[in-house]
CSV table of C-alpha atoms in Angstrom, one decimal:
chain,number,residue,atom,x,y,z
L,1,MET,CA,12.7,2.0,-8.8
L,2,ILE,CA,16.0,4.0,-9.5
L,3,ARG,CA,15.9,5.4,-5.9
L,4,SER,CA,15.5,1.9,-4.5
L,5,VAL,CA,18.4,0.5,-6.4
L,6,LEU,CA,20.6,3.5,-5.6
L,7,GLY,CA,19.7,3.2,-1.9
L,8,TRP,CA,20.6,-0.5,-1.9
L,9,VAL,CA,24.0,0.2,-3.6
L,10,LEU,CA,24.9,3.0,-1.1
L,11,GLY,CA,23.7,1.1,1.9
L,12,LEU,CA,25.6,-2.1,1.0
L,13,ALA,CA,28.7,-0.1,0.2
L,14,GLY,CA,28.5,1.8,3.5
L,15,ALA,CA,27.9,-1.3,5.6
L,16,THR,CA,30.8,-3.1,3.9
L,17,ALA,CA,33.2,-0.2,4.4
L,18,ALA,CA,32.2,0.0,8.1
L,19,VAL,CA,32.8,-3.7,8.7
L,20,LEU,CA,36.1,-3.7,6.9
L,21,SER,CA,37.5,-0.6,8.6
L,22,PRO,CA,38.5,-2.3,11.9
L,23,PHE,CA,40.8,-4.6,9.9
L,24,ARG,CA,42.7,-1.6,8.6
L,25,THR,CA,45.2,0.7,10.5
L,26,TRP,CA,43.6,3.4,12.6
L,27,TYR,CA,46.5,5.2,14.2
L,28,ASP,CA,50.3,4.6,14.1
L,29,GLY,CA,49.9,1.2,12.4
L,30,ARG,CA,47.5,-0.1,15.1
L,31,LEU,CA,44.4,-1.9,13.7
L,32,GLY,CA,41.0,-0.8,14.6
L,33,ARG,CA,40.0,-4.2,16.0
L,34,HIS,CA,42.7,-3.8,18.7
L,35,TYR,CA,40.8,-1.0,20.4
L,36,ARG,CA,38.4,-2.2,23.0
L,37,ILE,CA,34.9,-0.8,23.3
L,38,GLY,CA,35.6,0.0,26.9
L,39,ASP,CA,38.5,2.2,25.9
L,40,LEU,CA,36.1,4.5,24.1
L,41,PHE,CA,34.4,5.3,27.4
L,42,GLY,CA,37.2,5.0,29.9
L,43,GLY,CA,40.2,6.1,27.9
L,44,ILE,CA,42.6,4.6,25.3
L,45,THR,CA,45.0,2.0,26.6
L,46,ASP,CA,47.8,-0.1,25.0
L,47,SER,CA,46.1,-3.4,25.8
L,48,SER,CA,44.8,-5.4,22.9
L,49,ALA,CA,41.2,-6.6,22.6
L,50,GLY,CA,39.4,-9.7,21.3
L,51,ILE,CA,37.7,-9.4,18.0
L,52,TRP,CA,34.1,-9.5,19.5
L,53,VAL,CA,34.8,-7.0,22.3
L,54,SER,CA,36.6,-4.6,20.0
L,55,ILE,CA,35.3,-1.6,18.0
L,56,LEU,CA,34.2,-4.2,15.4
L,57,LEU,CA,31.1,-5.1,17.4
L,58,PRO,CA,29.1,-1.8,17.0
L,59,PHE,CA,30.1,-1.7,13.3
L,60,ALA,CA,28.8,-5.3,12.8
L,61,PHE,CA,25.6,-4.3,14.6
L,62,ALA,CA,25.3,-1.3,12.2
L,63,ALA,CA,25.7,-3.5,9.2
L,64,LEU,CA,22.9,-5.8,10.5
L,65,LEU,CA,20.6,-2.8,10.9
L,66,THR,CA,21.4,-1.8,7.4
L,67,LEU,CA,20.4,-5.1,6.0
L,68,VAL,CA,17.2,-5.2,7.9
L,69,GLY,CA,16.4,-1.6,6.9
L,70,LEU,CA,17.1,-2.3,3.2
L,71,LEU,CA,15.0,-5.5,3.2
L,72,LEU,CA,12.0,-3.9,5.0
L,73,ARG,CA,12.5,-0.5,3.2
L,74,VAL,CA,12.7,1.3,6.6
L,75,ARG,CA,14.8,4.4,6.1
L,76,LEU,CA,15.0,5.0,9.9
L,77,LEU,CA,17.0,1.8,10.5
L,78,VAL,CA,19.5,2.7,7.8
L,79,ALA,CA,19.9,6.2,9.1
L,80,LEU,CA,20.4,4.8,12.6
L,81,ALA,CA,23.2,2.5,11.3
L,82,GLY,CA,25.0,5.5,9.8
L,83,VAL,CA,24.7,7.4,13.1
L,84,VAL,CA,26.1,4.4,15.0
L,85,VAL,CA,29.1,4.1,12.7
L,86,LEU,CA,29.9,7.9,12.7
L,87,GLY,CA,29.2,8.2,16.4
L,88,PHE,CA,31.7,5.4,17.5
L,89,THR,CA,34.3,6.7,15.0
L,90,VAL,CA,34.1,10.3,16.3
L,91,LEU,CA,34.1,9.0,19.9
L,92,TRP,CA,37.3,7.1,19.1
L,93,MET,CA,38.9,10.2,17.6
L,94,VAL,CA,38.1,12.2,20.7
L,95,ARG,CA,39.6,9.6,23.0
L,96,VAL,CA,42.7,9.2,21.0
L,97,GLY,CA,43.2,13.0,20.8
L,98,GLN,CA,42.8,13.2,24.6
L,99,ALA,CA,45.3,10.4,25.2
L,100,LEU,CA,48.0,11.6,22.7
L,101,GLY,CA,47.3,15.3,22.9
L,102,SER,CA,46.6,15.7,19.1
L,103,LEU,CA,45.8,13.8,16.0
L,104,THR,CA,48.2,13.8,13.0
L,105,VAL,CA,48.1,12.7,9.5
L,106,ASP,CA,51.2,12.2,7.3
L,107,GLY,CA,52.2,10.4,4.1
L,108,GLU,CA,54.5,7.9,5.9
L,109,GLY,CA,51.7,5.9,7.5
L,110,ASN,CA,51.8,7.6,10.9
L,111,GLY,CA,48.8,9.2,12.5
L,112,LEU,CA,45.3,8.5,11.2
L,113,GLY,CA,45.1,5.5,8.9
L,114,ALA,CA,42.9,4.2,6.2
L,115,GLY,CA,40.6,2.4,8.7
L,116,VAL,CA,39.3,5.8,10.0
L,117,ALA,CA,38.6,7.0,6.5
L,118,LEU,CA,36.7,3.8,5.7
L,119,ALA,CA,34.6,4.2,8.9
L,120,LEU,CA,33.8,7.8,8.2
L,121,GLY,CA,33.0,7.1,4.6
L,122,GLY,CA,30.8,4.2,5.5
L,123,GLY,CA,28.8,6.2,7.9
L,124,VAL,CA,28.3,9.0,5.3
L,125,LEU,CA,27.2,6.4,2.7
L,126,LEU,CA,24.7,4.9,5.1
L,127,LEU,CA,23.1,8.4,5.7
L,128,LEU,CA,23.0,9.0,2.0
L,129,SER,CA,21.3,5.7,1.4
L,130,ALA,CA,18.6,6.5,4.0
L,131,ALA,CA,18.0,9.8,2.3
L,132,VAL,CA,17.9,8.4,-1.2
L,133,MET,CA,16.1,5.1,-0.8
L,134,ALA,CA,12.3,5.0,-1.3
L,135,GLY,CA,10.6,4.2,1.9
L,136,ARG,CA,7.5,2.1,2.4
L,137,GLY,CA,4.2,3.8,1.2
L,138,PRO,CA,1.3,4.4,3.5
L,139,ARG,CA,-0.9,1.3,4.1
L,140,HIS,CA,-4.6,1.8,3.6
L,141,ARG,CA,-7.0,-0.6,5.3
L,142,VAL,CA,-10.0,-1.2,3.0
L,143,ASP,CA,-13.1,-3.1,4.1
L,144,GLY,CA,-13.6,-6.1,1.8
L,145,ASP,CA,-17.3,-5.7,1.5
L,146,ARG,CA,-17.1,-2.0,0.9
L,147,HIS,CA,-14.3,-2.5,-1.5
L,148,GLY,CA,-16.3,-5.0,-3.4
L,149,ARG,CA,-19.3,-2.8,-3.7
L,150,HIS,CA,-17.8,0.6,-4.3
L,151,GLY,CA,-14.7,-0.5,-6.2
L,152,HIS,CA,-11.9,2.0,-6.5
L,153,GLY,CA,-12.8,5.7,-6.4
L,154,ARG,CA,-15.7,7.6,-7.9
L,155,HIS,CA,-16.1,5.4,-10.9
L,156,GLY,CA,-16.5,2.3,-8.8
L,157,ARG,CA,-19.1,4.0,-6.7
L,158,GLN,CA,-21.1,5.1,-9.7
L,159,GLU,CA,-21.1,1.6,-11.1
L,160,TYR,CA,-22.4,0.2,-7.8
L,161,GLU,CA,-25.2,2.7,-7.7
L,162,ARG,CA,-26.2,2.0,-11.2
L,163,GLN,CA,-26.4,-1.7,-10.5
L,164,GLU,CA,-28.2,-1.1,-7.2
L,165,TYR,CA,-31.0,1.0,-8.6
L,166,GLU,CA,-31.3,-0.4,-12.1
L,167,PRO,CA,-34.8,-1.7,-12.7
L,168,GLU,CA,-35.1,-5.5,-12.8
L,169,ALA,CA,-35.8,-7.2,-16.0
L,170,ASP,CA,-39.3,-8.2,-17.1
L,171,HIS,CA,-38.7,-11.9,-16.5
L,172,ALA,CA,-38.2,-11.2,-12.8
L,173,TYR,CA,-41.8,-10.2,-12.6
L,174,ASP,CA,-42.8,-13.3,-14.4
L,175,ALA,CA,-41.0,-15.4,-11.8
L,176,HIS,CA,-42.6,-13.6,-8.9
L,177,PRO,CA,-45.2,-15.7,-7.0
L,178,ALA,CA,-47.7,-12.9,-6.8
L,179,TYR,CA,-47.8,-12.4,-10.5
L,180,ASP,CA,-51.0,-13.4,-12.1
L,181,HIS,CA,-50.1,-15.9,-14.9
L,182,ASP,CA,-53.9,-16.5,-15.7
L,183,HIS,CA,-54.4,-12.9,-16.6
L,184,ARG,CA,-56.7,-12.9,-19.7
L,185,GLN,CA,-55.3,-11.0,-22.6
L,186,HIS,CA,-57.5,-9.1,-24.9
L,187,GLU,CA,-58.3,-11.2,-27.9
L,188,PRO,CA,-57.4,-9.6,-31.2
L,189,ALA,CA,-60.2,-8.6,-33.6
L,190,PRO,CA,-61.2,-11.3,-36.0
L,191,ASP,CA,-59.8,-11.1,-39.5
L,192,GLN,CA,-62.8,-10.4,-41.6
L,193,GLY,CA,-61.0,-9.0,-44.6
L,194,ASP,CA,-62.0,-5.9,-46.5
L,195,THR,CA,-65.7,-6.9,-46.6
L,196,GLN,CA,-66.3,-6.5,-42.9
L,197,SER,CA,-69.7,-4.7,-42.6
L,198,PHE,CA,-70.0,-4.4,-38.9
L,199,PRO,CA,-67.7,-2.9,-36.3
L,200,TRP,CA,-65.8,-5.3,-34.1
L,201,ARG,CA,-67.0,-5.6,-30.5
L,202,PRO,CA,-65.0,-7.1,-27.7
L,203,GLY,CA,-65.8,-10.6,-26.5
L,204,PRO,CA,-68.2,-11.3,-23.6
L,205,GLY,CA,-67.0,-10.3,-20.2
L,206,HIS,CA,-65.1,-7.3,-21.5
L,207,PRO,CA,-65.8,-4.0,-19.7
L,208,ASP,CA,-66.8,-2.4,-23.1
L,209,ASP,CA,-69.4,-5.0,-23.7
L,210,ARG,CA,-71.9,-3.9,-21.0
L,211,PRO,CA,-75.4,-2.8,-22.2
L,212,PRO,CA,-76.2,0.9,-22.1
L,213,PRO,CA,-78.2,2.1,-19.0
L,214,PRO,CA,-82.0,2.4,-19.3
L,215,PRO,CA,-83.4,5.8,-20.1
L,216,ASP,CA,-84.5,8.0,-17.2
L,217,HIS,CA,-88.2,9.2,-17.7
L,218,ARG,CA,-88.1,11.6,-14.9
L,219,TYR,CA,-86.8,14.3,-17.0
L,220,GLN,CA,-89.1,13.8,-20.0
């Protein structure tokens, strides 16, 4: 949670600094939005540029990448935004140095201005945001039927096996159509009290009520 919040703060701060930098002075009092994108590839000229064909365009694109990356928690997009900001800033510095022969910085406002510092700082903040923010976790695809049976982990699987192989209750056999409901139970012995003078014999039809076999006279 802390990493996500810190990544959001760094990312928004970096994107804001990158977008605001073309509206500050970049060199000798000239604003960054006065430099055309074509000048970064063909050489710096003195001609002014429209706002949407100036160096502001790649910085606005980098800010859009930052917002999408923060919302989707994709660190690669935020890092790409930082690379875009730093890349165009460094390319501008190279072209200005080639056109003027050198880059200078002084306390009177000549040379490199605050816009360049904002652009460089914004790019660094975007890279730090990509490194700090928590990315999206791996997504596991779980089959619904398997998930319902086995649950989560080893405990869920043991619970499923216990339910799968647990013997059915007795009433399930009573409801089975093949169960003999007319099975004759053994009748209990009659209550004769303490004065019963003969042993109890089972009722007729019981296997123990059969007469003894006739004697065999062949061995007498």
